[in-house]
Amino acid sequence: MAVQKLLQKVDDLIFFVKESREYQLCLKAKQKMRENEELMQLIEEVKSLQKQYIRSNNSKVIKEMLEEKLEALNEIPLFVTYNQNLEVVNQKLQMIQEEFNDYFDSKLNKSI
């Protein structure tokens, strides 16, 4: 029974995030982004350059190419909107995680 209550509370937290305005805006923006072939190509190029940059041990040439592509991405309002809302969603998730960590820490350290 206690497990069921716990799972219900976790479901409530998930619902809180999924029903948030920012999460809903992320979903809508992501769908619109998928419909934009040029934007998706640019995102794929950035991902590829990021991998190349890591593998190259921080090549300056690849870094410049990556920065150029990132600048182009950050000039696209849809991408900027998506990122801004995603950041808020991630902050909410991080807040939940920190609350769990603090709770468990306080309960576990009380008994020691």
mmCIF file of C-alpha atoms in Angstrom:
data_model
loop_
_atom_site.group_PDB
_atom_site.id
_atom_site.type_symbol
_atom_site.label_atom_id
_atom_site.label_comp_id
_atom_site.label_asym_id
_atom_site.label_seq_id
_atom_site.Cartn_x
_atom_site.Cartn_y
_atom_site.Cartn_z
ATOM 1 C CA MET A 1 0.000 0.000 0.000
ATOM 2 C CA ALA A 2 2.822 2.420 0.865
ATOM 3 C CA VAL A 3 4.442 1.700 -2.493
ATOM 4 C CA GLN A 4 1.196 2.581 -4.279
ATOM 5 C CA LYS A 5 1.028 5.906 -2.443
ATOM 6 C CA LEU A 6 4.639 6.625 -3.315
ATOM 7 C CA LEU A 7 4.065 5.809 -6.978
ATOM 8 C CA GLN A 8 0.990 8.065 -6.993
ATOM 9 C CA LYS A 9 3.073 10.939 -5.626
ATOM 10 C CA VAL A 10 5.736 10.328 -8.276
ATOM 11 C CA ASP A 11 2.992 10.307 -10.915
ATOM 12 C CA ASP A 12 1.792 13.634 -9.511
ATOM 13 C CA LEU A 13 5.266 15.095 -9.964
ATOM 14 C CA ILE A 14 5.437 13.803 -13.527
ATOM 15 C CA PHE A 15 2.011 15.286 -14.200
ATOM 16 C CA PHE A 16 3.199 18.604 -12.728
ATOM 17 C CA VAL A 17 6.083 18.722 -15.223
ATOM 18 C CA LYS A 18 4.176 17.380 -18.232
ATOM 19 C CA GLU A 19 1.256 19.754 -17.756
ATOM 20 C CA SER A 20 3.446 22.798 -17.283
ATOM 21 C CA ARG A 21 3.209 25.558 -19.856
ATOM 22 C CA GLU A 22 6.917 25.235 -20.650
ATOM 23 C CA TYR A 23 6.736 21.494 -21.298
ATOM 24 C CA GLN A 24 3.740 21.942 -23.577
ATOM 25 C CA LEU A 25 5.538 24.719 -25.470
ATOM 26 C CA CYS A 26 8.574 22.424 -25.837
ATOM 27 C CA LEU A 27 6.417 19.713 -27.357
ATOM 28 C CA LYS A 28 4.818 22.123 -29.814
ATOM 29 C CA ALA A 29 8.138 23.690 -30.769
ATOM 30 C CA LYS A 30 9.769 20.278 -31.188
ATOM 31 C CA GLN A 31 6.995 19.189 -33.550
ATOM 32 C CA LYS A 32 7.373 22.370 -35.607
ATOM 33 C CA MET A 33 11.135 21.898 -35.656
ATOM 34 C CA ARG A 34 10.727 18.347 -37.001
ATOM 35 C CA GLU A 35 8.679 19.756 -39.867
ATOM 36 C CA ASN A 36 11.474 22.166 -40.808
ATOM 37 C CA GLU A 37 14.040 20.205 -42.825
ATOM 38 C CA GLU A 38 16.597 23.029 -42.902
ATOM 39 C CA LEU A 39 16.469 23.434 -39.147
ATOM 40 C CA MET A 40 16.800 19.698 -38.566
ATOM 41 C CA GLN A 41 19.763 19.575 -40.942
ATOM 42 C CA LEU A 42 21.435 22.401 -39.051
ATOM 43 C CA ILE A 43 20.840 20.606 -35.732
ATOM 44 C CA GLU A 44 22.359 17.420 -37.181
ATOM 45 C CA GLU A 45 25.373 19.388 -38.396
ATOM 46 C CA VAL A 46 25.862 20.831 -34.909
ATOM 47 C CA LYS A 47 25.651 17.379 -33.330
ATOM 48 C CA SER A 48 28.164 16.032 -35.820
ATOM 49 C CA LEU A 49 30.552 18.922 -35.246
ATOM 50 C CA GLN A 50 30.248 18.487 -31.480
ATOM 51 C CA LYS A 51 31.318 14.858 -31.827
ATOM 52 C CA GLN A 52 34.157 15.792 -34.158
ATOM 53 C CA TYR A 53 35.290 18.502 -31.777
ATOM 54 C CA ILE A 54 35.494 16.070 -28.852
ATOM 55 C CA ARG A 55 37.305 13.444 -30.927
ATOM 56 C CA SER A 56 39.752 16.016 -32.272
ATOM 57 C CA ASN A 57 40.933 17.026 -28.810
ATOM 58 C CA ASN A 58 39.460 20.505 -29.180
ATOM 59 C CA SER A 59 40.505 21.469 -32.702
ATOM 60 C CA LYS A 60 40.288 25.228 -33.207
ATOM 61 C CA VAL A 61 39.083 24.808 -36.789
ATOM 62 C CA ILE A 62 36.220 22.531 -35.765
ATOM 63 C CA LYS A 63 35.421 24.800 -32.834
ATOM 64 C CA GLU A 64 35.055 27.769 -35.181
ATOM 65 C CA MET A 65 32.806 25.769 -37.515
ATOM 66 C CA LEU A 66 30.729 24.644 -34.542
ATOM 67 C CA GLU A 67 30.386 28.176 -33.181
ATOM 68 C CA GLU A 68 29.293 29.391 -36.607
ATOM 69 C CA LYS A 69 26.559 26.727 -36.801
ATOM 70 C CA LEU A 70 25.461 27.427 -33.223
ATOM 71 C CA GLU A 71 25.162 31.129 -34.014
ATOM 72 C CA ALA A 72 22.981 30.257 -36.987
ATOM 73 C CA LEU A 73 20.801 28.043 -34.789
ATOM 74 C CA ASN A 74 20.458 30.738 -32.165
ATOM 75 C CA GLU A 75 19.142 33.148 -34.777
ATOM 76 C CA ILE A 76 16.133 30.900 -35.413
ATOM 77 C CA PRO A 77 13.288 32.024 -33.126
ATOM 78 C CA LEU A 78 11.684 28.565 -33.002
ATOM 79 C CA PHE A 79 14.928 26.997 -31.799
ATOM 80 C CA VAL A 80 15.471 29.754 -29.237
ATOM 81 C CA THR A 81 11.920 29.335 -27.905
ATOM 82 C CA TYR A 82 12.408 25.574 -27.662
ATOM 83 C CA ASN A 83 15.699 25.963 -25.790
ATOM 84 C CA GLN A 84 14.345 28.556 -23.375
ATOM 85 C CA ASN A 85 11.385 26.394 -22.443
ATOM 86 C CA LEU A 86 13.511 23.259 -22.263
ATOM 87 C CA GLU A 87 15.781 25.033 -19.800
ATOM 88 C CA VAL A 88 12.813 25.806 -17.547
ATOM 89 C CA VAL A 89 11.610 22.189 -17.743
ATOM 90 C CA ASN A 90 15.089 20.950 -16.885
ATOM 91 C CA GLN A 91 15.221 23.348 -13.939
ATOM 92 C CA LYS A 92 11.943 21.911 -12.640
ATOM 93 C CA LEU A 93 13.310 18.386 -12.969
ATOM 94 C CA GLN A 94 16.512 19.395 -11.224
ATOM 95 C CA MET A 95 14.519 20.996 -8.427
ATOM 96 C CA ILE A 96 12.561 17.761 -7.937
ATOM 97 C CA GLN A 97 15.775 15.747 -7.940
ATOM 98 C CA GLU A 98 17.373 18.061 -5.385
ATOM 99 C CA GLU A 99 14.320 17.794 -3.151
ATOM 100 C CA PHE A 100 14.521 13.998 -3.284
ATOM 101 C CA ASN A 101 18.243 14.090 -2.572
ATOM 102 C CA ASP A 102 17.755 16.418 0.391
ATOM 103 C CA TYR A 103 14.915 14.307 1.731
ATOM 104 C CA PHE A 104 16.832 11.035 1.514
ATOM 105 C CA ASP A 105 19.956 12.656 2.884
ATOM 106 C CA SER A 106 18.111 14.021 5.910
ATOM 107 C CA LYS A 107 16.381 10.695 6.591
ATOM 108 C CA LEU A 108 19.522 8.614 6.155
ATOM 109 C CA ASN A 109 21.775 10.900 8.153
ATOM 110 C CA LYS A 110 19.313 11.090 11.064
ATOM 111 C CA SER A 111 19.744 7.403 11.753
ATOM 112 C CA ILE A 112 23.547 7.476 11.749
#
